PDB file of C-alpha atoms in Angstrom:
ATOM      1  CA  ARG A   1       1.517 -17.209 -32.250  1.00 75.00           C
ATOM      2  CA  THR A   2      -1.740 -14.808 -31.722  1.00 79.00           C
ATOM      3  CA  LEU A   3      -4.122 -15.228 -29.590  1.00 77.00           C
ATOM      4  CA  PRO A   4      -7.127 -12.695 -29.397  1.00 84.00           C
ATOM      5  CA  MET A   5      -8.577 -12.431 -26.383  1.00 89.00           C
ATOM      6  CA  ARG A   6     -11.329  -9.730 -25.239  1.00 90.00           C
ATOM      7  CA  ARG A   7     -11.602  -7.139 -23.265  1.00 89.00           C
ATOM      8  CA  VAL A   8     -14.063  -7.549 -21.167  1.00 88.00           C
ATOM      9  CA  PRO A   9     -16.205  -4.294 -19.943  1.00 83.00           C
ATOM     10  CA  LEU A  10     -16.861  -4.441 -16.068  1.00 82.00           C
ATOM     11  CA  GLY A  11     -19.621  -3.679 -14.524  1.00 78.00           C
ATOM     12  CA  ARG A  12     -21.606  -6.299 -16.467  1.00 78.00           C
ATOM     13  CA  GLY A  13     -22.714  -9.570 -15.226  1.00 80.00           C
ATOM     14  CA  ILE A  14     -20.436 -11.576 -12.921  1.00 86.00           C
ATOM     15  CA  HIS A  15     -18.033  -9.448 -13.371  1.00 87.00           C
ATOM     16  CA  ASN A  16     -18.795  -6.621 -10.714  1.00 88.00           C
ATOM     17  CA  GLU A  17     -16.555  -4.874  -8.056  1.00 89.00           C
ATOM     18  CA  ALA A  18     -17.824  -8.026  -5.999  1.00 91.00           C
ATOM     19  CA  TRP A  19     -15.696  -9.739  -8.686  1.00 92.00           C
ATOM     20  CA  LEU A  20     -13.113  -8.344  -9.461  1.00 92.00           C
ATOM     21  CA  GLN A  21     -11.675  -7.980  -5.261  1.00 94.00           C
ATOM     22  CA  THR A  22     -12.654 -11.957  -5.068  1.00 94.00           C
ATOM     23  CA  ILE A  23      -9.720 -12.019  -8.004  1.00 94.00           C
ATOM     24  CA  VAL A  24      -8.160  -9.457  -6.162  1.00 95.00           C
ATOM     25  CA  HIS A  25      -7.877 -11.132  -2.834  1.00 96.00           C
ATOM     26  CA  ASN A  26      -6.847 -14.512  -4.576  1.00 95.00           C
ATOM     27  CA  ASN A  27      -4.035 -13.465  -7.346  1.00 95.00           C
ATOM     28  CA  PRO A  28      -2.536  -9.926  -5.028  1.00 96.00           C
ATOM     29  CA  SER A  29       0.458 -10.002  -7.558  1.00 94.00           C
ATOM     30  CA  ILE A  30      -1.995  -8.088  -9.740  1.00 94.00           C
ATOM     31  CA  LEU A  31      -1.695  -4.844  -7.364  1.00 95.00           C
ATOM     32  CA  PRO A  32       1.921  -3.981  -8.793  1.00 93.00           C
ATOM     33  CA  VAL A  33       2.641  -3.185  -5.505  1.00 93.00           C
ATOM     34  CA  GLU A  34       7.446  -2.886  -6.779  1.00 88.00           C
ATOM     35  CA  ASP A  35       6.387   0.404  -8.054  1.00 87.00           C
ATOM     36  CA  ILE A  36       4.498   1.992  -5.941  1.00 88.00           C
ATOM     37  CA  GLU A  37       6.587   1.355  -3.344  1.00 88.00           C
ATOM     38  CA  PRO A  38       9.293  -2.012  -3.516  1.00 84.00           C
ATOM     39  CA  GLY A  39      10.818  -2.230  -0.198  1.00 84.00           C
ATOM     40  CA  PHE A  40       7.854  -3.680   0.415  1.00 89.00           C
ATOM     41  CA  LEU A  41       7.537  -7.227   0.902  1.00 86.00           C
ATOM     42  CA  ARG A  42       4.737  -9.956  -1.240  1.00 92.00           C
ATOM     43  CA  LEU A  43       1.961  -9.004  -0.295  1.00 96.00           C
ATOM     44  CA  ILE A  44      -0.271 -11.990   2.678  1.00 97.00           C
ATOM     45  CA  PRO A  45      -4.656 -11.450   1.268  1.00 96.00           C
ATOM     46  CA  ILE A  46      -6.238 -11.467   4.511  1.00 97.00           C
ATOM     47  CA  ALA A  47      -9.518 -10.367   4.025  1.00 96.00           C
ATOM     48  CA  LYS A  48     -11.861  -8.868   2.453  1.00 96.00           C
ATOM     49  CA  GLU A  49     -14.727  -6.309   3.338  1.00 96.00           C
ATOM     50  CA  VAL A  50     -12.817  -5.433   6.777  1.00 96.00           C
ATOM     51  CA  PRO A  51     -15.269  -3.206   8.997  1.00 96.00           C
ATOM     52  CA  VAL A  52     -12.972  -0.246  10.608  1.00 95.00           C
ATOM     53  CA  ALA A  53     -14.906   2.678  12.010  1.00 93.00           C
ATOM     54  CA  HIS A  54     -16.201   4.754   7.862  1.00 84.00           C
ATOM     55  CA  GLY A  55     -17.198   1.208   6.580  1.00 92.00           C
ATOM     56  CA  TYR A  56     -16.293  -1.487   5.108  1.00 95.00           C
ATOM     57  CA  VAL A  57     -12.126  -2.148   3.575  1.00 96.00           C
ATOM     58  CA  ASP A  58     -12.854  -3.651  -0.043  1.00 95.00           C
ATOM     59  CA  ASN A  59      -9.278  -5.899   0.513  1.00 97.00           C
ATOM     60  CA  PHE A  60      -6.932  -5.541   2.716  1.00 97.00           C
ATOM     61  CA  PHE A  61      -3.327  -7.129   2.859  1.00 98.00           C
ATOM     62  CA  LEU A  62      -0.348  -7.176   5.176  1.00 97.00           C
ATOM     63  CA  THR A  63       3.570  -8.341   4.412  1.00 96.00           C
ATOM     64  CA  ALA A  64       6.002 -10.615   6.269  1.00 95.00           C
ATOM     65  CA  ASN A  65       7.183  -6.774   7.947  1.00 94.00           C
ATOM     66  CA  GLY A  66       3.792  -6.052   8.511  1.00 96.00           C
ATOM     67  CA  GLU A  67       3.264  -3.587   6.135  1.00 95.00           C
ATOM     68  CA  ILE A  68      -0.590  -2.737   5.540  1.00 96.00           C
ATOM     69  CA  VAL A  69      -2.816  -2.992   2.122  1.00 97.00           C
ATOM     70  CA  ILE A  70      -5.490  -1.538   1.630  1.00 96.00           C
ATOM     71  CA  ALA A  71      -6.909  -1.046  -1.494  1.00 95.00           C
ATOM     72  CA  GLU A  72     -10.392  -0.240  -3.000  1.00 92.00           C
ATOM     73  CA  LEU A  73     -12.268  -1.899  -6.023  1.00 90.00           C
ATOM     74  CA  LYS A  74     -14.506   0.189  -7.763  1.00 84.00           C
ATOM     75  CA  LEU A  75     -16.033   0.144 -11.263  1.00 80.00           C
ATOM     76  CA  TRP A  76     -15.585   3.769 -11.864  1.00 68.00           C
ATOM     77  CA  ARG A  77     -18.783   5.210 -14.187  1.00 65.00           C
ATOM     78  CA  ASN A  78     -18.622   9.637 -13.724  1.00 61.00           C
ATOM     79  CA  PRO A  79     -16.023  11.984 -12.081  1.00 60.00           C
ATOM     80  CA  GLN A  80     -18.209  12.425  -8.705  1.00 62.00           C
ATOM     81  CA  MET A  81     -17.905   8.781  -7.597  1.00 67.00           C
ATOM     82  CA  ARG A  82     -13.919   8.919  -8.167  1.00 67.00           C
ATOM     83  CA  ARG A  83     -13.712  11.818  -5.877  1.00 71.00           C
ATOM     84  CA  GLU A  84     -15.870  10.162  -3.157  1.00 79.00           C
ATOM     85  CA  VAL A  85     -14.239   6.776  -3.265  1.00 80.00           C
ATOM     86  CA  VAL A  86     -10.340   8.987  -2.671  1.00 78.00           C
ATOM     87  CA  ALA A  87     -12.894  10.764   0.368  1.00 82.00           C
ATOM     88  CA  GLN A  88     -14.124   6.813   0.923  1.00 87.00           C
ATOM     89  CA  CYS A  89     -10.267   6.037   1.289  1.00 86.00           C
ATOM     90  CA  LEU A  90      -9.034   8.836   3.056  1.00 85.00           C
ATOM     91  CA  ASP A  91     -12.200   8.226   5.806  1.00 89.00           C
ATOM     92  CA  TYR A  92     -10.362   4.228   5.716  1.00 92.00           C
ATOM     93  CA  VAL A  93      -6.942   5.607   7.134  1.00 90.00           C
ATOM     94  CA  ALA A  94      -8.378   7.441   9.958  1.00 90.00           C
ATOM     95  CA  ALA A  95     -10.437   4.705  11.212  1.00 93.00           C
ATOM     96  CA  LEU A  96      -7.092   2.529  11.006  1.00 94.00           C
ATOM     97  CA  SER A  97      -4.701   5.143  12.140  1.00 92.00           C
ATOM     98  CA  ALA A  98      -7.251   5.395  15.692  1.00 93.00           C
ATOM     99  CA  MET A  99      -7.129   1.084  16.124  1.00 96.00           C
ATOM    100  CA  THR A 100      -4.751  -0.751  18.164  1.00 96.00           C
ATOM    101  CA  TYR A 101      -3.962  -4.389  16.813  1.00 97.00           C
ATOM    102  CA  ASP A 102      -6.514  -5.974  18.614  1.00 97.00           C
ATOM    103  CA  ASP A 103      -8.853  -3.838  17.487  1.00 97.00           C
ATOM    104  CA  LEU A 104      -7.364  -4.780  13.766  1.00 97.00           C
ATOM    105  CA  GLU A 105      -7.275  -7.971  14.455  1.00 97.00           C
ATOM    106  CA  HIS A 106     -10.493  -8.578  15.405  1.00 96.00           C
ATOM    107  CA  ALA A 107     -12.580  -6.930  12.292  1.00 96.00           C
ATOM    108  CA  CYS A 108      -9.763  -9.207  10.201  1.00 96.00           C
ATOM    109  CA  LEU A 109     -11.073 -11.711  11.697  1.00 96.00           C
ATOM    110  CA  ASN A 110     -14.595 -10.596  11.383  1.00 93.00           C
ATOM    111  CA  GLY A 111     -14.303  -9.979   7.755  1.00 93.00           C
ATOM    112  CA  GLU A 112     -14.401 -12.023   4.034  1.00 93.00           C
ATOM    113  CA  ALA A 113     -12.678 -13.967   2.726  1.00 91.00           C
ATOM    114  CA  ILE A 114     -10.921 -15.626   6.005  1.00 89.00           C
ATOM    115  CA  GLN A 115      -9.150 -19.355   5.357  1.00 83.00           C
ATOM    116  CA  GLU A 116     -10.937 -22.023   6.561  1.00 83.00           C
ATOM    117  CA  PRO A 117     -11.209 -23.298   9.656  1.00 87.00           C
ATOM    118  CA  LYS A 118     -11.432 -19.923  11.658  1.00 89.00           C
ATOM    119  CA  PRO A 119      -7.616 -18.284  13.236  1.00 93.00           C
ATOM    120  CA  LYS A 120      -7.914 -17.465  16.363  1.00 93.00           C
ATOM    121  CA  SER A 121      -5.227 -14.871  15.222  1.00 96.00           C
ATOM    122  CA  LEU A 122      -3.996 -12.285  12.624  1.00 96.00           C
ATOM    123  CA  TYR A 123      -0.083 -13.779  12.905  1.00 97.00           C
ATOM    124  CA  GLU A 124      -1.946 -17.472  11.662  1.00 96.00           C
ATOM    125  CA  LEU A 125      -2.567 -15.974   8.941  1.00 95.00           C
ATOM    126  CA  VAL A 126       1.071 -15.062   8.515  1.00 96.00           C
ATOM    127  CA  GLU A 127       2.821 -16.963  10.768  1.00 95.00           C
ATOM    128  CA  HIS A 128       3.669 -19.666   6.941  1.00 94.00           C
ATOM    129  CA  TRP A 129       5.091 -16.960   4.267  1.00 94.00           C
ATOM    130  CA  PRO A 130       9.290 -16.502   4.356  1.00 91.00           C
ATOM    131  CA  ASP A 131      10.752 -14.914   6.265  1.00 91.00           C
ATOM    132  CA  VAL A 132       7.952 -13.571   8.201  1.00 95.00           C
ATOM    133  CA  LEU A 133       8.471 -12.488  11.711  1.00 95.00           C
ATOM    134  CA  SER A 134       8.394 -13.262  15.102  1.00 96.00           C
ATOM    135  CA  GLU A 135       4.497 -13.080  16.739  1.00 97.00           C
ATOM    136  CA  GLU A 136       5.965 -10.493  19.107  1.00 96.00           C
ATOM    137  CA  LYS A 137       7.799  -8.572  16.183  1.00 96.00           C
ATOM    138  CA  PHE A 138       5.263  -8.242  13.952  1.00 97.00           C
ATOM    139  CA  ILE A 139       2.813  -7.982  16.573  1.00 97.00           C
ATOM    140  CA  ASP A 140       4.772  -4.033  17.170  1.00 96.00           C
ATOM    141  CA  ALA A 141       5.489  -3.689  13.694  1.00 95.00           C
ATOM    142  CA  VAL A 142       1.554  -4.090  11.993  1.00 96.00           C
ATOM    143  CA  ALA A 143       0.724  -1.597  16.198  1.00 96.00           C
ATOM    144  CA  PHE A 144       3.793   1.199  14.984  1.00 93.00           C
ATOM    145  CA  ASN A 145       2.257   1.419  11.579  1.00 93.00           C
ATOM    146  CA  LEU A 146      -1.437   1.512  13.202  1.00 93.00           C
ATOM    147  CA  MET A 147      -0.188   4.366  15.048  1.00 90.00           C
ATOM    148  CA  ARG A 148       1.955   6.151  12.309  1.00 87.00           C
ATOM    149  CA  GLY A 149      -0.501   6.187   9.816  1.00 87.00           C
ATOM    150  CA  ARG A 150       2.172   4.162   7.171  1.00 89.00           C
ATOM    151  CA  ILE A 151      -0.437   2.763   5.159  1.00 92.00           C
ATOM    152  CA  LEU A 152      -1.100   2.026   0.770  1.00 93.00           C
ATOM    153  CA  VAL A 153      -3.779   2.861  -0.086  1.00 92.00           C
ATOM    154  CA  ILE A 154      -3.694   1.719  -4.046  1.00 92.00           C
ATOM    155  CA  ALA A 155      -7.986   2.472  -6.234  1.00 89.00           C
ATOM    156  CA  ALA A 156      -7.714   0.137  -9.087  1.00 89.00           C
ATOM    157  CA  GLY A 157     -10.832  -0.265 -11.248  1.00 83.00           C
ATOM    158  CA  ASP A 158     -11.803   0.686 -14.966  1.00 79.00           C
ATOM    159  CA  GLY A 159     -12.538   4.070 -16.348  1.00 67.00           C
ATOM    160  CA  ILE A 160      -9.191   6.399 -14.181  1.00 64.00           C
ATOM    161  CA  ARG A 161      -7.544   7.360 -16.488  1.00 61.00           C
ATOM    162  CA  GLN A 162      -9.613  10.298 -17.401  1.00 55.00           C
ATOM    163  CA  GLU A 163      -9.827  12.335 -13.826  1.00 56.00           C
ATOM    164  CA  THR A 164      -5.659  11.147 -12.831  1.00 57.00           C
ATOM    165  CA  HIS A 165      -4.731  14.921 -12.985  1.00 55.00           C
ATOM    166  CA  SER A 166      -7.904  16.305 -11.052  1.00 59.00           C
ATOM    167  CA  LEU A 167      -7.111  13.894  -8.496  1.00 60.00           C
ATOM    168  CA  SER A 168      -3.993  14.549  -8.409  1.00 58.00           C
ATOM    169  CA  ASP A 169      -4.549  18.040  -7.837  1.00 59.00           C
ATOM    170  CA  LEU A 170      -6.865  17.434  -4.425  1.00 59.00           C
ATOM    171  CA  LEU A 171      -4.291  14.806  -4.003  1.00 59.00           C
ATOM    172  CA  GLN A 172      -1.099  17.079  -3.654  1.00 55.00           C
ATOM    173  CA  SER A 173      -4.167  19.984  -0.751  1.00 54.00           C
ATOM    174  CA  LEU A 174      -4.558  17.005   1.478  1.00 52.00           C
ATOM    175  CA  THR A 175      -1.402  18.330   3.406  1.00 43.00           C
ATOM    176  CA  SER A 176      -2.737  15.959   6.895  1.00 46.00           C
ATOM    177  CA  ALA A 177      -2.133  12.649   4.323  1.00 44.00           C
ATOM    178  CA  GLN A 178      -0.081  10.306   5.780  1.00 62.00           C
ATOM    179  CA  PHE A 179      -0.260   7.629   3.458  1.00 81.00           C
ATOM    180  CA  THR A 180       0.606   6.460  -0.092  1.00 85.00           C
ATOM    181  CA  PHE A 181      -1.871   6.572  -2.147  1.00 86.00           C
ATOM    182  CA  ALA A 182      -2.568   5.252  -5.686  1.00 87.00           C
ATOM    183  CA  LEU A 183      -5.063   4.794  -8.371  1.00 85.00           C
ATOM    184  CA  VAL A 184      -3.872   1.754 -10.769  1.00 89.00           C
ATOM    185  CA  GLU A 185      -6.250   0.921 -14.157  1.00 87.00           C
ATOM    186  CA  LEU A 186      -7.003  -2.512 -15.118  1.00 90.00           C
ATOM    187  CA  ALA A 187      -7.152  -3.292 -17.621  1.00 89.00           C
ATOM    188  CA  VAL A 188      -8.951  -7.157 -17.934  1.00 91.00           C
ATOM    189  CA  TYR A 189      -8.850  -9.294 -20.999  1.00 92.00           C
ATOM    190  CA  GLU A 190     -10.382 -12.922 -21.653  1.00 91.00           C
ATOM    191  CA  ARG A 191     -10.715 -16.224 -23.839  1.00 89.00           C
ATOM    192  CA  GLY A 192     -12.037 -19.115 -23.052  1.00 85.00           C
ATOM    193  CA  GLY A 193     -12.133 -18.543 -19.904  1.00 85.00           C
ATOM    194  CA  ASP A 194      -9.323 -17.692 -18.127  1.00 90.00           C
ATOM    195  CA  TYR A 195      -8.897 -14.131 -17.749  1.00 91.00           C
ATOM    196  CA  LEU A 196      -5.692 -11.254 -17.908  1.00 91.00           C
ATOM    197  CA  VAL A 197      -5.460  -8.322 -15.937  1.00 91.00           C
ATOM    198  CA  CYS A 198      -3.228  -5.753 -17.046  1.00 91.00           C
ATOM    199  CA  PRO A 199      -2.408  -3.710 -14.045  1.00 91.00           C
ATOM    200  CA  ASN A 200      -1.139   0.230 -14.989  1.00 89.00           C
ATOM    201  CA  THR A 201      -0.680   2.351 -12.418  1.00 87.00           C
ATOM    202  CA  LEU A 202      -1.311   6.217 -12.767  1.00 81.00           C
ATOM    203  CA  LEU A 203      -0.573   7.968  -9.703  1.00 77.00           C
ATOM    204  CA  LYS A 204       1.698   7.159  -6.829  1.00 78.00           C
ATOM    205  CA  THR A 205       2.200   9.795  -4.242  1.00 72.00           C
ATOM    206  CA  GLU A 206       4.967   9.772  -1.925  1.00 57.00           C
ATOM    207  CA  THR A 207       4.876   9.264   1.838  1.00 52.00           C
ATOM    208  CA  ILE A 208       5.108  12.922   3.719  1.00 41.00           C
ATOM    209  CA  THR A 209       7.431  12.646   7.278  1.00 41.00           C
ATOM    210  CA  ARG A 210       5.813  13.052  10.374  1.00 40.00           C
ATOM    211  CA  THR A 211       6.313  12.722  13.881  1.00 41.00           C
ATOM    212  CA  VAL A 212       4.703  10.837  16.891  1.00 43.00           C
ATOM    213  CA  PHE A 213       5.200  10.975  20.332  1.00 44.00           C
ATOM    214  CA  SER A 214       3.974   7.990  21.995  1.00 46.00           C
ATOM    215  CA  ASN A 215       3.250   7.481  25.517  1.00 47.00           C
ATOM    216  CA  GLY A 216       3.279   3.851  26.005  1.00 50.00           C
ATOM    217  CA  ASP A 217       3.749   0.172  24.061  1.00 53.00           C
ATOM    218  CA  VAL A 218       3.230   0.947  20.722  1.00 50.00           C
ATOM    219  CA  SER A 219       1.559  -2.842  20.720  1.00 51.00           C
ATOM    220  CA  ARG A 220      -1.305  -4.554  22.219  1.00 53.00           C
ATOM    221  CA  GLY A 221      -3.429  -1.911  24.087  1.00 53.00           C
ATOM    222  CA  GLY A 222      -0.642   0.623  22.641  1.00 49.00           C
ATOM    223  CA  LYS A 223      -2.837   3.896  22.136  1.00 43.00           C
ATOM    224  CA  SER A 224      -3.501   4.914  26.490  1.00 38.00           C
ATOM    225  CA  GLY A 225      -0.663   7.725  25.750  1.00 36.00           C
ATOM    226  CA  GLN A 226      -1.174  10.698  24.447  1.00 36.00           C
ATOM    227  CA  ASP A 227      -0.046  11.125  20.755  1.00 38.00           C
ATOM    228  CA  LEU A 228       1.378  14.375  19.116  1.00 35.00           C
ATOM    229  CA  VAL A 229       1.544  14.102  15.618  1.00 35.00           C
ATOM    230  CA  THR A 230       3.253  16.402  13.598  1.00 33.00           C
ATOM    231  CA  ALA A 231       2.792  17.042   9.786  1.00 32.00           C
ATOM    232  CA  VAL A 232       5.819  19.641   8.388  1.00 32.00           C
ATOM    233  CA  ARG A 233       6.849  19.052   4.872  1.00 33.00           C
ATOM    234  CA  SER A 234       8.713  21.800   4.010  1.00 30.00           C
ATOM    235  CA  LYS A 235       9.804  23.375   0.229  1.00 31.00           C
ATOM    236  CA  ALA A 236      13.163  22.114   0.240  1.00 31.00           C
ATOM    237  CA  GLN A 237      12.376  18.575   1.778  1.00 37.00           C
ATOM    238  CA  LYS A 238      12.084  15.680  -0.796  1.00 45.00           C
ATOM    239  CA  SER A 239       9.346  12.832   0.820  1.00 49.00           C
ATOM    240  CA  LYS A 240       9.546   9.811   0.783  1.00 61.00           C
ATOM    241  CA  THR A 241       7.864   6.659  -0.224  1.00 70.00           C
ATOM    242  CA  ILE A 242       7.700   5.015   3.158  1.00 67.00           C
ATOM    243  CA  SER A 243       9.904   2.125   2.367  1.00 67.00           C
ATOM    244  CA  GLU A 244      12.251   5.031   2.043  1.00 71.00           C
ATOM    245  CA  ILE A 245      11.457   6.348   5.753  1.00 70.00           C
ATOM    246  CA  ASP A 246      11.283   2.475   7.542  1.00 71.00           C
ATOM    247  CA  PHE A 247      15.220   2.081   6.471  1.00 73.00           C
ATOM    248  CA  PHE A 248      16.470   5.357   7.253  1.00 75.00           C
ATOM    249  CA  GLU A 249      14.163   5.105  10.817  1.00 73.00           C
ATOM    250  CA  SER A 250      16.381   1.471  10.629  1.00 75.00           C
ATOM    251  CA  LEU A 251      19.077   1.789  10.209  1.00 77.00           C
ATOM    252  CA  GLU A 252      19.327   5.352  12.702  1.00 76.00           C
ATOM    253  CA  THR A 253      18.018   2.884  15.202  1.00 80.00           C
ATOM    254  CA  ASN A 254      20.890   0.256  13.990  1.00 79.00           C
ATOM    255  CA  LEU A 255      23.961   3.176  13.499  1.00 80.00           C
ATOM    256  CA  PRO A 256      22.756   6.331  15.039  1.00 81.00           C
ATOM    257  CA  GLY A 257      24.170   9.940  13.076  1.00 80.00           C
ATOM    258  CA  THR A 258      24.474   7.413   9.747  1.00 83.00           C
ATOM    259  CA  THR A 259      21.373   8.726   9.095  1.00 81.00           C
ATOM    260  CA  ASP A 260      22.388  12.077   8.298  1.00 80.00           C
ATOM    261  CA  VAL A 261      25.898  10.934   7.085  1.00 80.00           C
ATOM    262  CA  LEU A 262      24.194   8.687   3.940  1.00 82.00           C
ATOM    263  CA  GLN A 263      21.205  11.101   2.612  1.00 78.00           C
ATOM    264  CA  GLY A 264      24.237  13.577   2.506  1.00 79.00           C
ATOM    265  CA  PHE A 265      26.083  10.938   0.234  1.00 82.00           C
ATOM    266  CA  LEU A 266      23.204  10.200  -0.979  1.00 78.00           C
ATOM    267  CA  GLU A 267      22.147  13.814  -2.299  1.00 78.00           C
ATOM    268  CA  ARG A 268      25.713  14.505  -4.138  1.00 79.00           C
ATOM    269  CA  LEU A 269      25.640  11.521  -6.022  1.00 77.00           C
ATOM    270  CA  SER A 270      22.437  12.630  -7.331  1.00 75.00           C
ATOM    271  CA  GLY A 271      24.711  15.850  -9.527  1.00 74.00           C
ATOM    272  CA  TYR A 272      26.551  13.298 -11.101  1.00 71.00           C
ATOM    273  CA  GLY A 273      23.589  10.438 -12.174  1.00 74.00           C
ATOM    274  CA  VAL A 274      23.258   8.056  -9.468  1.00 76.00           C
ATOM    275  CA  TYR A 275      19.947   6.849  -7.756  1.00 70.00           C
ATOM    276  CA  VAL A 276      18.611   4.895  -5.124  1.00 72.00           C
ATOM    277  CA  ASP A 277      16.685   1.911  -5.985  1.00 68.00           C
ATOM    278  CA  LEU A 278      15.512   0.659  -2.511  1.00 66.00           C
ATOM    279  CA  LYS A 279      13.506  -3.062  -2.984  1.00 60.00           C
ATOM    280  CA  GLY A 280      15.105  -4.522   0.325  1.00 60.00           C
ATOM    281  CA  ALA A 281      18.337  -3.459  -0.064  1.00 68.00           C
ATOM    282  CA  LEU A 282      20.138   0.237  -0.355  1.00 73.00           C
ATOM    283  CA  ASN A 283      20.740  -0.056  -4.081  1.00 76.00           C
ATOM    284  CA  LEU A 284      22.607   2.627  -6.199  1.00 80.00           C
ATOM    285  CA  LYS A 285      22.475   2.351 -10.153  1.00 75.00           C
ATOM    286  CA  HIS A 286      23.389   4.472 -12.272  1.00 74.00           C
ATOM    287  CA  GLU A 287      21.719   4.691 -16.662  1.00 69.00           C
ATOM    288  CA  ARG A 288      25.457   4.173 -18.378  1.00 65.00           C
ATOM    289  CA  PRO A 289      25.442   6.547 -21.923  1.00 60.00           C
ATOM    290  CA  ASN A 290      25.294   4.084 -24.107  1.00 58.00           C
ATOM    291  CA  SER A 291      28.582   3.879 -26.312  1.00 47.00           C
ATOM    292  CA  ARG A 292      30.408   2.374 -29.016  1.00 47.00           C
TER     293      ARG A 292
END
């Protein structure tokens, strides 16, 4: 049978930004990460209101592979607010990129919604999750993603659909952005005290390739050396998601010289309608026309 549900007008009564933050923290699968970064593993909720140099990150997540995801949960009410939230997200990425693993660990453990009893380390929050890296590799992965600014940023809430195109133009003008950014509409419905949250990805950017030359260790305290960061996108260069960049970097580390060969092969396959579906592994797919 059909059960009617009522659309919840966010911003009224208990249904405010803090309520939405808690819903997403307790149910991170609400965020459509697979649509944005298909290679990312399941989100592990770490903390809310994580203090960084430019404010407080609403929701902070990690994956078992050390990938970083932050979410800003907003009730968008006017165009100016929408643009301010984008600028705020850029500030958060800049602040996180300047942090070491120890900095991040301290900030997360001093955020809100940390499990009780309070853990002694960030790794304690993830060590029981399936497929998690060893502590040493996890620390290295998180530190590396901080240094590279490889962060998935999701601005989610209601009322953002109207500004999608203008925000897209704004983001495309930010050629120094080194992260994946997505706008996600969250429609909330209620019936008898039960809630249904329907996410819809309205906009996602692709990561610009950048090269980092670093002196020193990238794990704990790995900011001691001088970093030279360049961000260049040529017109002929196809931008990639964080998942793709990580995959090809890992491939090149394990099989030097393979990356260029594989990418050339994939480029040729694209002419035949074959495309890459990257979800933990590299899958090749082809849309077969309907035939009798």
